[in-house]
PDB file of C-alpha atoms and ligand atoms in Angstrom:
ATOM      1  CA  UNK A   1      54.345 -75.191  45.817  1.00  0.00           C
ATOM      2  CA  UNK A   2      52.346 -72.603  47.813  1.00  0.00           C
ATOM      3  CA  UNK A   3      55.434 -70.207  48.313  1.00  0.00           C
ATOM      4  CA  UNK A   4      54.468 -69.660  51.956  1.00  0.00           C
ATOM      5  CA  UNK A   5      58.145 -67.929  53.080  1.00  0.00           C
ATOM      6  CA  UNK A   6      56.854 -68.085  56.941  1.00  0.00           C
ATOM      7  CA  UNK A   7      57.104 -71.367  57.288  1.00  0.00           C
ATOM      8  CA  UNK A   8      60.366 -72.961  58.758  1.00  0.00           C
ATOM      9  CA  UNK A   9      62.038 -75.720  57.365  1.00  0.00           C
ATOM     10  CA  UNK A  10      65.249 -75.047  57.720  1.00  0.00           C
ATOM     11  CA  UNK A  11      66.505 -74.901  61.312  1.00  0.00           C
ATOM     12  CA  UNK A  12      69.396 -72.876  63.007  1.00  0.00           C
ATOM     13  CA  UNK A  13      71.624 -75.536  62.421  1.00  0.00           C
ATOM     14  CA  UNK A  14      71.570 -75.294  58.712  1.00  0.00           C
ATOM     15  CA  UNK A  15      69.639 -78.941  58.755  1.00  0.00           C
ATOM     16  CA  UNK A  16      66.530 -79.543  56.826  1.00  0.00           C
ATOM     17  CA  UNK A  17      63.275 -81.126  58.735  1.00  0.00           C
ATOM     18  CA  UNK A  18      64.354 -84.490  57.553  1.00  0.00           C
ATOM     19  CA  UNK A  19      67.591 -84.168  58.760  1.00  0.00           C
ATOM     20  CA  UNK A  20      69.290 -83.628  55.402  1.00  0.00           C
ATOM     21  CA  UNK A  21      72.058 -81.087  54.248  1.00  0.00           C
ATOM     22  CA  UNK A  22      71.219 -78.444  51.744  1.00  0.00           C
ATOM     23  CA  UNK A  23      72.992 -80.409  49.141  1.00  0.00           C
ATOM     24  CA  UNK A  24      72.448 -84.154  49.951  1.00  0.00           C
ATOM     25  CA  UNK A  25      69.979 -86.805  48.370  1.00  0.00           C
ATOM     26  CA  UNK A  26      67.379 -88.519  50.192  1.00  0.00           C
ATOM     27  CA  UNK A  27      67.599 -92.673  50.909  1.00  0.00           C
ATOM     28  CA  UNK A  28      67.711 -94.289  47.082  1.00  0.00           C
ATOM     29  CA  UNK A  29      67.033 -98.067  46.630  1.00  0.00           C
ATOM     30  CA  UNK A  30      66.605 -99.903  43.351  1.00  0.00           C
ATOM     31  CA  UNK A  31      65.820-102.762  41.578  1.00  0.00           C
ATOM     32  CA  UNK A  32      65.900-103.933  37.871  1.00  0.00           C
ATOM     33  CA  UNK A  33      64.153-106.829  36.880  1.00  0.00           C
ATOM     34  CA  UNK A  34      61.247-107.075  39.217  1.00  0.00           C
ATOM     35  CA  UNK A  35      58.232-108.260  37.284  1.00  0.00           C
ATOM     36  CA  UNK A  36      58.875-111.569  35.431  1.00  0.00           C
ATOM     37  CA  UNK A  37      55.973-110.219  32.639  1.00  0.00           C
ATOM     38  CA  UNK A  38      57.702-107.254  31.512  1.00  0.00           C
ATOM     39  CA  UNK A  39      60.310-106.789  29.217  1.00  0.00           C
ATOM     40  CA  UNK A  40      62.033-104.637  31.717  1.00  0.00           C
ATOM     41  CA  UNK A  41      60.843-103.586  34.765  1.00  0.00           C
ATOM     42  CA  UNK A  42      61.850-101.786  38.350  1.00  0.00           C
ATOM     43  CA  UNK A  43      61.627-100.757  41.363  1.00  0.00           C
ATOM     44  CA  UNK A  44      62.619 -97.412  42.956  1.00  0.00           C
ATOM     45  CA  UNK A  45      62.121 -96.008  46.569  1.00  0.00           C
ATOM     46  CA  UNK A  46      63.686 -92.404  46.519  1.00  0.00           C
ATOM     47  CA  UNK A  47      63.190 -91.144  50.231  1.00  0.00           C
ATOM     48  CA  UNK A  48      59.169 -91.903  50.755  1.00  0.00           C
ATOM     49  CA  UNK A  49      58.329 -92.287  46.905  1.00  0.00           C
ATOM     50  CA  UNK A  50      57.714 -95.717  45.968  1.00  0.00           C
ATOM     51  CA  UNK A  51      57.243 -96.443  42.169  1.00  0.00           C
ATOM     52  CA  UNK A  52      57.167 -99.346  39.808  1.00  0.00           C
ATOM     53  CA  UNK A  53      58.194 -98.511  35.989  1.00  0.00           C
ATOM     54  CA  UNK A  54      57.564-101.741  33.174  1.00  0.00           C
ATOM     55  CA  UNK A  55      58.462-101.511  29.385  1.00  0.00           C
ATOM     56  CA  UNK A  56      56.453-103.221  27.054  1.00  0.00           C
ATOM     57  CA  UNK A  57      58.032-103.595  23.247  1.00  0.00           C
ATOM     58  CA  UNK A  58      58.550-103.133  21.000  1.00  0.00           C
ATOM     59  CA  UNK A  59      55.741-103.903  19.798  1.00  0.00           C
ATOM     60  CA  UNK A  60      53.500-103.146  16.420  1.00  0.00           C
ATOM     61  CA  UNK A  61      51.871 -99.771  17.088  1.00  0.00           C
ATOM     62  CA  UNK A  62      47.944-100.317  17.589  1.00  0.00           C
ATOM     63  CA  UNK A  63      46.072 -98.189  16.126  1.00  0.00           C
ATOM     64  CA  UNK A  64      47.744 -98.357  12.737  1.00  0.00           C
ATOM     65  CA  UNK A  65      47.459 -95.148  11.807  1.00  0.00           C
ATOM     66  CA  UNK A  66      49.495 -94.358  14.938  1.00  0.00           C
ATOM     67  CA  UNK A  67      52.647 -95.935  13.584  1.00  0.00           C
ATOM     68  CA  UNK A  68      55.269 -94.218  11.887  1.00  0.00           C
ATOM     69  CA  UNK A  69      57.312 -95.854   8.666  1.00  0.00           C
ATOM     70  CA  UNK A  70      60.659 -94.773   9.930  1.00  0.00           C
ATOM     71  CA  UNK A  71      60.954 -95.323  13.422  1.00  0.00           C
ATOM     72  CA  UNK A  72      58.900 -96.597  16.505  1.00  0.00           C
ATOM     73  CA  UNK A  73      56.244 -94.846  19.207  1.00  0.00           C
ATOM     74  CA  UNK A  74      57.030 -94.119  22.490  1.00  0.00           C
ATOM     75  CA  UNK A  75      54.252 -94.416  24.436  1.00  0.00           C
ATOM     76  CA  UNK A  76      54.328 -93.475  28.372  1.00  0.00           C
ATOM     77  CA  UNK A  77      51.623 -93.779  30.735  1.00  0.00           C
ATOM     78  CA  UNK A  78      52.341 -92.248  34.300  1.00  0.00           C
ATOM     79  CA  UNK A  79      50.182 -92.976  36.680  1.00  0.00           C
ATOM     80  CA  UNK A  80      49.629 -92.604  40.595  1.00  0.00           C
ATOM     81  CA  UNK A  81      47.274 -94.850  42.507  1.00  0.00           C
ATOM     82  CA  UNK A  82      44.180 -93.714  44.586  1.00  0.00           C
ATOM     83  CA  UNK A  83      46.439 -94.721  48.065  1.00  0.00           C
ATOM     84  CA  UNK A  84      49.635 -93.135  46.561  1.00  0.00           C
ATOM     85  CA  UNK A  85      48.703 -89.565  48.531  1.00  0.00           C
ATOM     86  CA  UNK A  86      47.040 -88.248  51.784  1.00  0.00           C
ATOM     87  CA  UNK A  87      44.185 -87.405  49.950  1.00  0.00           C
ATOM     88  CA  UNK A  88      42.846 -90.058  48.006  1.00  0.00           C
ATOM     89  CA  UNK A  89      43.212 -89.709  44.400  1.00  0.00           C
ATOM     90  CA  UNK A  90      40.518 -90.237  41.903  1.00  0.00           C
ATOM     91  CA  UNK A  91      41.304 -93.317  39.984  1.00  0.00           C
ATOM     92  CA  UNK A  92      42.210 -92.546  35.846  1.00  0.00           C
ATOM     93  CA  UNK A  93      43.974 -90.001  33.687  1.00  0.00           C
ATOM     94  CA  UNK A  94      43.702 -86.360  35.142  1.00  0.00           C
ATOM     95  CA  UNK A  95      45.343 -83.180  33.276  1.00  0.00           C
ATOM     96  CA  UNK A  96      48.481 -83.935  36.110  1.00  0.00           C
ATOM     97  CA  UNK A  97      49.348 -87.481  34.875  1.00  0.00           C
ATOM     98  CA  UNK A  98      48.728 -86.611  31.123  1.00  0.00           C
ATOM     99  CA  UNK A  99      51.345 -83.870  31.410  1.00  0.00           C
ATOM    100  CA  UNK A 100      53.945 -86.006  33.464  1.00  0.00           C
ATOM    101  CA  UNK A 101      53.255 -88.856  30.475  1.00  0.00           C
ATOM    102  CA  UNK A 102      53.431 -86.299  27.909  1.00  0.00           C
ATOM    103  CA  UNK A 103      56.713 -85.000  29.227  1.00  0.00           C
ATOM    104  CA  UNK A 104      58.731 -88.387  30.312  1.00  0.00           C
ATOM    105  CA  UNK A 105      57.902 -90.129  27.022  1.00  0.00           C
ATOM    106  CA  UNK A 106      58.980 -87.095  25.228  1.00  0.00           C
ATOM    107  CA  UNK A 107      61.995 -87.334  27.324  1.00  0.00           C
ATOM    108  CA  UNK A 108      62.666 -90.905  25.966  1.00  0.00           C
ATOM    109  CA  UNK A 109      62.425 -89.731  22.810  1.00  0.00           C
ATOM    110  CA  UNK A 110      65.416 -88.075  22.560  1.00  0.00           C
ATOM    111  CA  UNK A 111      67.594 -91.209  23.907  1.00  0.00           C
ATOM    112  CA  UNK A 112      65.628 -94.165  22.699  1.00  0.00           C
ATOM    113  CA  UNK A 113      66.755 -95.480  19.122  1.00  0.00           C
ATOM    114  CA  UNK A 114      63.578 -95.177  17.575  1.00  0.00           C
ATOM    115  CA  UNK A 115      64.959 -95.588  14.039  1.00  0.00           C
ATOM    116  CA  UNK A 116      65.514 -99.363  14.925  1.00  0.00           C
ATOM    117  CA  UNK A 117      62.278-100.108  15.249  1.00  0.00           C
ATOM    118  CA  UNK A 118      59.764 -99.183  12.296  1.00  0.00           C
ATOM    119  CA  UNK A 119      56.226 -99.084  12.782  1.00  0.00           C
ATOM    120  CA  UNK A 120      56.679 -99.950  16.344  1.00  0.00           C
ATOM    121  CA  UNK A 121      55.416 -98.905  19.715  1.00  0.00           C
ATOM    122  CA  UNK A 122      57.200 -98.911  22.817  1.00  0.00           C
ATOM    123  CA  UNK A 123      55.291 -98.750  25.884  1.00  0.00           C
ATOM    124  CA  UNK A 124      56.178 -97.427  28.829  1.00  0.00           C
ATOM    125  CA  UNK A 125      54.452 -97.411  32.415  1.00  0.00           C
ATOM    126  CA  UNK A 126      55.060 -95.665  35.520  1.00  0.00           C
ATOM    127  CA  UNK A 127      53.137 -96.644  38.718  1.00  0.00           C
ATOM    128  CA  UNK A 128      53.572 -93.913  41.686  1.00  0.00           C
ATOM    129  CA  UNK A 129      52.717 -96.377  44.568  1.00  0.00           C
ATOM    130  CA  UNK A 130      53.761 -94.181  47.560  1.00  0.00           C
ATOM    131  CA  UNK A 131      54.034 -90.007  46.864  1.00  0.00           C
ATOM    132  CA  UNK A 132      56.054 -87.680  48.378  1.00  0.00           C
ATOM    133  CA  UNK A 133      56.853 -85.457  46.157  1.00  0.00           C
ATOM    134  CA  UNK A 134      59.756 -86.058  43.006  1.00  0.00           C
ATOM    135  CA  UNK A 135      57.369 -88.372  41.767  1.00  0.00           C
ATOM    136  CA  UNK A 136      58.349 -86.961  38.134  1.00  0.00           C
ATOM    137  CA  UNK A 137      62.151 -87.648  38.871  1.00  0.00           C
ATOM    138  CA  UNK A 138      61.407 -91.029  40.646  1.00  0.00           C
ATOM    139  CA  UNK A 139      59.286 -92.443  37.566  1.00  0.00           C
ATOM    140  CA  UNK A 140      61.899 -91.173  34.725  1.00  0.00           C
ATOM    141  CA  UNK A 141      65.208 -92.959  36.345  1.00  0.00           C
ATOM    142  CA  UNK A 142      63.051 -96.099  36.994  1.00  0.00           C
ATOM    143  CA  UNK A 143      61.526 -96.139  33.486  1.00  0.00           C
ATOM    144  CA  UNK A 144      65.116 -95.761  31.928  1.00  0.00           C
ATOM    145  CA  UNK A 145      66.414 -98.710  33.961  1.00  0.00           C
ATOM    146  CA  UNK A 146      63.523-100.643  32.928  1.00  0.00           C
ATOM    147  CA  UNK A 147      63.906 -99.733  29.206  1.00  0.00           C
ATOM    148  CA  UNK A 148      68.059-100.901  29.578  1.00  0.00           C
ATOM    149  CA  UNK A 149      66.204-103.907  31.162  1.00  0.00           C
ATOM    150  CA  UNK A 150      64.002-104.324  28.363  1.00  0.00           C
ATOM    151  CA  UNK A 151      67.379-104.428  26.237  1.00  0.00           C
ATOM    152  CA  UNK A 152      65.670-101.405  24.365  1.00  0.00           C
ATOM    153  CA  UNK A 153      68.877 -99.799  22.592  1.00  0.00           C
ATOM    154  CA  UNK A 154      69.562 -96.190  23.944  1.00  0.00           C
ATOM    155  CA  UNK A 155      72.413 -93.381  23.529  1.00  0.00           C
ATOM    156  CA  UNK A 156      72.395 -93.293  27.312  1.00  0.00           C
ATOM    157  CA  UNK A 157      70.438 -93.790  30.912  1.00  0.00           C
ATOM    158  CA  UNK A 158      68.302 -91.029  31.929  1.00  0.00           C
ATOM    159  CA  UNK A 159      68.898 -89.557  35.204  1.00  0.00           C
ATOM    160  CA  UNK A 160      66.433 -87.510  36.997  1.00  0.00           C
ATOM    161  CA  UNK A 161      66.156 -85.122  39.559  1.00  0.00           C
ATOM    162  CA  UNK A 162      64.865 -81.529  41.721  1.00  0.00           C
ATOM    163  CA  UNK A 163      66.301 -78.524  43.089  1.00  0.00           C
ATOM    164  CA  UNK A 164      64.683 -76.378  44.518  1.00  0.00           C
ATOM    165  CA  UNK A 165      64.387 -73.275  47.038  1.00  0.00           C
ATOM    166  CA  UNK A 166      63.532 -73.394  50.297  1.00  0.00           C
ATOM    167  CA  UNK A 167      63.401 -70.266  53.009  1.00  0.00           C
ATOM    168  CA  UNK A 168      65.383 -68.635  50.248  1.00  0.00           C
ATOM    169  CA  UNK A 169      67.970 -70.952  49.996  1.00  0.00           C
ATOM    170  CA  UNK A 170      68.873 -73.284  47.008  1.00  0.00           C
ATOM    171  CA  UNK A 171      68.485 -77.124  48.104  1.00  0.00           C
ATOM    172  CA  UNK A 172      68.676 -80.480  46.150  1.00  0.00           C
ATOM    173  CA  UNK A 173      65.741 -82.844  45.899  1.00  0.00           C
ATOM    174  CA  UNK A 174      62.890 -81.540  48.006  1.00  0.00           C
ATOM    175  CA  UNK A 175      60.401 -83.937  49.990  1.00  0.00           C
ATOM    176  CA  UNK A 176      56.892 -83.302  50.302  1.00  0.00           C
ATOM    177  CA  UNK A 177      56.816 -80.245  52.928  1.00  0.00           C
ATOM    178  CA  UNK A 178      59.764 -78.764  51.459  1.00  0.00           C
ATOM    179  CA  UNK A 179      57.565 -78.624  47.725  1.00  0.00           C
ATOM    180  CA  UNK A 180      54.261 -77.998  49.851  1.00  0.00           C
ATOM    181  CA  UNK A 181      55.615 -74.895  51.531  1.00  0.00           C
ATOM    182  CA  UNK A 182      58.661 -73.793  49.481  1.00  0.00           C
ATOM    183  CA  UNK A 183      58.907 -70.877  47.495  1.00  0.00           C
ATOM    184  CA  UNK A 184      60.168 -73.605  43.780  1.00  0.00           C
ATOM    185  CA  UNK A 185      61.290 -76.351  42.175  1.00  0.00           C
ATOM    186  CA  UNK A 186      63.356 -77.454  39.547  1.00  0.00           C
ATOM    187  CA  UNK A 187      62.694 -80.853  38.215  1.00  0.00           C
ATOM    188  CA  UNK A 188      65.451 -81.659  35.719  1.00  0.00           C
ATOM    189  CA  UNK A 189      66.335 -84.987  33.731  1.00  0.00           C
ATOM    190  CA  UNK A 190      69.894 -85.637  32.203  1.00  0.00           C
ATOM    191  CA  UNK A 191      71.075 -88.183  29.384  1.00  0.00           C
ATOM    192  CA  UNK A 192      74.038 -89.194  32.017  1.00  0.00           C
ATOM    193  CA  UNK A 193      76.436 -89.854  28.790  1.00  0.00           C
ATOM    194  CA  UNK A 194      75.857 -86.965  26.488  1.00  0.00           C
ATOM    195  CA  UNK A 195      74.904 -84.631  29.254  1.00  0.00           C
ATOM    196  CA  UNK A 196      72.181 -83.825  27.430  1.00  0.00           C
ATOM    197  CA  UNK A 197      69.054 -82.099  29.054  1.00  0.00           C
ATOM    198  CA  UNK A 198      65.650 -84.016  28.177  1.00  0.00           C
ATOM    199  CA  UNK A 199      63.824 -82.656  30.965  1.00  0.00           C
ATOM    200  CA  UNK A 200      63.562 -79.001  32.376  1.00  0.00           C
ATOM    201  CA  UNK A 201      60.097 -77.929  33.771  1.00  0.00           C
ATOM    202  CA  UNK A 202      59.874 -75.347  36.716  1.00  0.00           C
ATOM    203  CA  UNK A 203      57.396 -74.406  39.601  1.00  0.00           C
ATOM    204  CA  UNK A 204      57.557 -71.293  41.504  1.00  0.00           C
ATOM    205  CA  UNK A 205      60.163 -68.388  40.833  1.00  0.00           C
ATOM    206  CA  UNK A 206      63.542 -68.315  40.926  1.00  0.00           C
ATOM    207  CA  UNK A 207      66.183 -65.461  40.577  1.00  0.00           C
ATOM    208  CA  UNK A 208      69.111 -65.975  37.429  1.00  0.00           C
ATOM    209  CA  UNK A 209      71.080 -66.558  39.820  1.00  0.00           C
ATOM    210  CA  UNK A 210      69.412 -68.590  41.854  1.00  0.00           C
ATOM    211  CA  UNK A 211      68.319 -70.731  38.672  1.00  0.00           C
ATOM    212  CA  UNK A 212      72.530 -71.311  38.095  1.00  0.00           C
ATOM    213  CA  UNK A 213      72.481 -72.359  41.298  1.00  0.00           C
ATOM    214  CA  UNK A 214      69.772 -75.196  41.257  1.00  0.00           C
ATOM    215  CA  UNK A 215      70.260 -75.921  37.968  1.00  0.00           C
ATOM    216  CA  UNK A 216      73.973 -77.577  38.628  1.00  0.00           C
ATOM    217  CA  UNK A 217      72.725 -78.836  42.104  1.00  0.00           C
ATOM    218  CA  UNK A 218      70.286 -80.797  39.939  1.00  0.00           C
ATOM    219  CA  UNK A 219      72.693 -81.738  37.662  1.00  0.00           C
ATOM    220  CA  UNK A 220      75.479 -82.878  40.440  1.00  0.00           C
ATOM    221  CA  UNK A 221      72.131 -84.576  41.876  1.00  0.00           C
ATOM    222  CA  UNK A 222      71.546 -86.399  38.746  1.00  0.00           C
ATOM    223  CA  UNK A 223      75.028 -87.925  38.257  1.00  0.00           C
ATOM    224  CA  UNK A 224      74.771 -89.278  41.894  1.00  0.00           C
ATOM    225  CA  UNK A 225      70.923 -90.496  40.601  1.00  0.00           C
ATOM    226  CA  UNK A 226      73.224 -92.726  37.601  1.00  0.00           C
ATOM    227  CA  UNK A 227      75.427 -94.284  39.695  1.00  0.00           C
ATOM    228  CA  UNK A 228      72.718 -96.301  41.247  1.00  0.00           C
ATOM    229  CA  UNK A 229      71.015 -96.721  38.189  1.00  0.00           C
ATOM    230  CA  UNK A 230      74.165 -98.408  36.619  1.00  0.00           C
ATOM    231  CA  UNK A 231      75.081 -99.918  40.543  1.00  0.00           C
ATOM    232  CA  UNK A 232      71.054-101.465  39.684  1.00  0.00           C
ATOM    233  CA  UNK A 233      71.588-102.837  36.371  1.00  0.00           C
ATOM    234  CA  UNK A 234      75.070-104.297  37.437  1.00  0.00           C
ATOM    235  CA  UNK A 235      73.492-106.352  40.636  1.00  0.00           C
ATOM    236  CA  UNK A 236      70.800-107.460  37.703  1.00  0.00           C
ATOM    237  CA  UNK A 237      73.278-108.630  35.280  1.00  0.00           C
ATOM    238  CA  UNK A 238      76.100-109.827  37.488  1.00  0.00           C
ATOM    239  CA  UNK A 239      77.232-112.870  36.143  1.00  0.00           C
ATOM    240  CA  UNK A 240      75.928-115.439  38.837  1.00  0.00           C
ATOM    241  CA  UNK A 241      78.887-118.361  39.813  1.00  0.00           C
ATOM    242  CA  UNK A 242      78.164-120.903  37.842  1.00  0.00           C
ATOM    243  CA  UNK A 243      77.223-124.608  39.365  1.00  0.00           C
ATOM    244  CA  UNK A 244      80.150-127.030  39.412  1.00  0.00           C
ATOM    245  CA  UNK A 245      80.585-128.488  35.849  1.00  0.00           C
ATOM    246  CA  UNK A 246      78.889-132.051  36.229  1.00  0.00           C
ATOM    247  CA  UNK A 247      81.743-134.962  36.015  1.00  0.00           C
ATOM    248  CA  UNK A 248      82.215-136.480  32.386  1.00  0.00           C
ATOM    249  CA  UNK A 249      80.041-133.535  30.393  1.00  0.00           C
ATOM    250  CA  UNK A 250      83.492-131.792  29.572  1.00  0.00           C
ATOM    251  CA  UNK A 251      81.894-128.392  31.076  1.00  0.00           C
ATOM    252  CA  UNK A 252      79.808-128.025  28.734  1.00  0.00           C
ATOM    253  CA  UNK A 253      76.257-127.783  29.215  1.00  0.00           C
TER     254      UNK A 253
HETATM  255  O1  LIG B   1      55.674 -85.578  42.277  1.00  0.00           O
HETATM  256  P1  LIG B   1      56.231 -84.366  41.598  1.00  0.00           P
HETATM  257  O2  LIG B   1      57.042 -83.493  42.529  1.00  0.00           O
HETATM  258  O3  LIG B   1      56.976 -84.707  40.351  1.00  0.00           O
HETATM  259  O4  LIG B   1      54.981 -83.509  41.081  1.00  0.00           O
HETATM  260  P2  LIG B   1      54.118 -82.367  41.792  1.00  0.00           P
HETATM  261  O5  LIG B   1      52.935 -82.141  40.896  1.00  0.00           O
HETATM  262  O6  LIG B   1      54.986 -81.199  42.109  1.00  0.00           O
HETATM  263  O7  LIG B   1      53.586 -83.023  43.126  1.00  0.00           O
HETATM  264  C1  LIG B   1      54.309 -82.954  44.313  1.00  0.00           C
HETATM  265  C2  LIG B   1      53.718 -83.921  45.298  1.00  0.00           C
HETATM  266  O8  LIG B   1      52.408 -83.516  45.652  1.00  0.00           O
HETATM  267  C3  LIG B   1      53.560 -85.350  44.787  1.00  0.00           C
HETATM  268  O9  LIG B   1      54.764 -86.077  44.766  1.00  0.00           O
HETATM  269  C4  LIG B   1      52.574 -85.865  45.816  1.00  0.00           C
HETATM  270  O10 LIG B   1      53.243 -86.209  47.020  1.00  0.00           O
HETATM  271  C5  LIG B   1      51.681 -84.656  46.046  1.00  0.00           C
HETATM  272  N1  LIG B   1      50.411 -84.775  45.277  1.00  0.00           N
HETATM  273  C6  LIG B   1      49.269 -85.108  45.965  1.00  0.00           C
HETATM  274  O11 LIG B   1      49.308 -85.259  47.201  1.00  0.00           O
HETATM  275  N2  LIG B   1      48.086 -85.292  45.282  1.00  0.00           N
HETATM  276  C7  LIG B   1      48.039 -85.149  43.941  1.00  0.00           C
HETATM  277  N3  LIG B   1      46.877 -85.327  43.285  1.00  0.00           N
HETATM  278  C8  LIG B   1      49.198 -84.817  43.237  1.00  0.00           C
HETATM  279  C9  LIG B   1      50.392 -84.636  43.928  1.00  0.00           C
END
């Protein structure tokens, strides 16, 4: 977020350079269930990010002295591969993906029903394939489909995403040259059912006014972000036709 104001990226027609309104989403696929290892798993492509999430757990917490007698761990490890960005990235934890893990398990946290689960860890892992910017957003709604994967109980889906404000004007869910050259951004994630805020960080400045402004942009974004979260777990747990009973078995197999 380098805040440079002179460079253009909205045009005369009110269009952003992808082609986007001021308010609108980019492309979202997903995918619950991907990874027959995991507990839970998916698969997200928001616009150019592509990221895996996998839950692990619960599990006993290792080290012991890590585990606490009332409730589980979360533990989240976000990570972006060397190929994920145009400049390749040094392999391992750097002070970037230690903050992002800090902040998404943290997130968890607050949803997760840790008092089910004494002593126990719950591990979380987010793998930022592709990058283009959001990568924060991306990686929390795909880790909280893979935890309802995971059957991991939970007071509600996490939903995740930006606003932002580029050429001085408020815009939902920026893409790489948007954050690159715009003047913030406003990464926000939402407990869809309470409404509850369990992620708020912020880059750049924004006005009061201007932070209303994002801040239910975001949210209106995030609601959108849960429908295809649910829309993903629903295609996963479908009930699939079942095969014709076979003759003489009374249905029952
Ligand atoms: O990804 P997110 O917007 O949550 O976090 P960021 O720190 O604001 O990074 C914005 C974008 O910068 C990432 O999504 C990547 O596309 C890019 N980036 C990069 O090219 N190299 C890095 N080491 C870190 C981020």
């Amino acid at each position: 977020m380098s805040g440079v104001g002179n460079v253009k990226l909205i045009g005369d027609d009110g269009k952003r350079i992808d082609g986007r309104a001021l308010n609108e989403l980019r492309p979202i696929k997903m995918e619950a269930g991907v990874l027959k290892r995991a507990e839970g798993s998916c698969y997200l492509e928001w616009g150019g990010n592509k990221v895996i999430a996998a839950v692990y757990g619960p599990r006993e917490a290792q080290p012991r002295h890590s585990q606490k007698v009332d409730r589980a761990i979360v533990q989240c490890r976000y990570n972006m591969a060397p190929f994920s960005v145009d400049e390749r990235k040094r392999p391992g934890p750097d002070r970037r993906s230690i903050e992002l893990s800090k902040v998404i398990g943290h997130a968890f946290e607050n949803v997760i029903l840790l008092d089910k689960y004494p002593k126990s860890s719950i591990d979380i892992f987010i793998e930022v394939l592709q990058a283009d910017a959001g990568t924060r957003c991306a990686g929390l709604t795909a880790a909280s489909v893979a935890l309802a994967d995971a059957g991991i109980p939970m007071r509600s889906l996490v939903a995740a995403c930006a606003a932002g404000r580029i050429n001085g004007k408020v815009c939902l869910d920026l893409c790489k040259e948007e954050d690159n050259y715009g003047d913030a951004d406003l990464p926000i994630g939402v407990a869809a059912r309470t409404g509850e805020i369990v992620l708020m960080q912020m880059d750049g400045d924004l006005s009061g006014e201007e932070f209303d402004e994002a801040f239910k942009l975001a949210i209106e974004g995030c609601a959108k972000v849960n429908e295809i979260q649910r829309q993903a777990l629903m295609n996963r747990y479908r009930s699939e036709p079942q095969p014709m009973a076979a003759e003489g078995n009374g249905g029952v197999c």
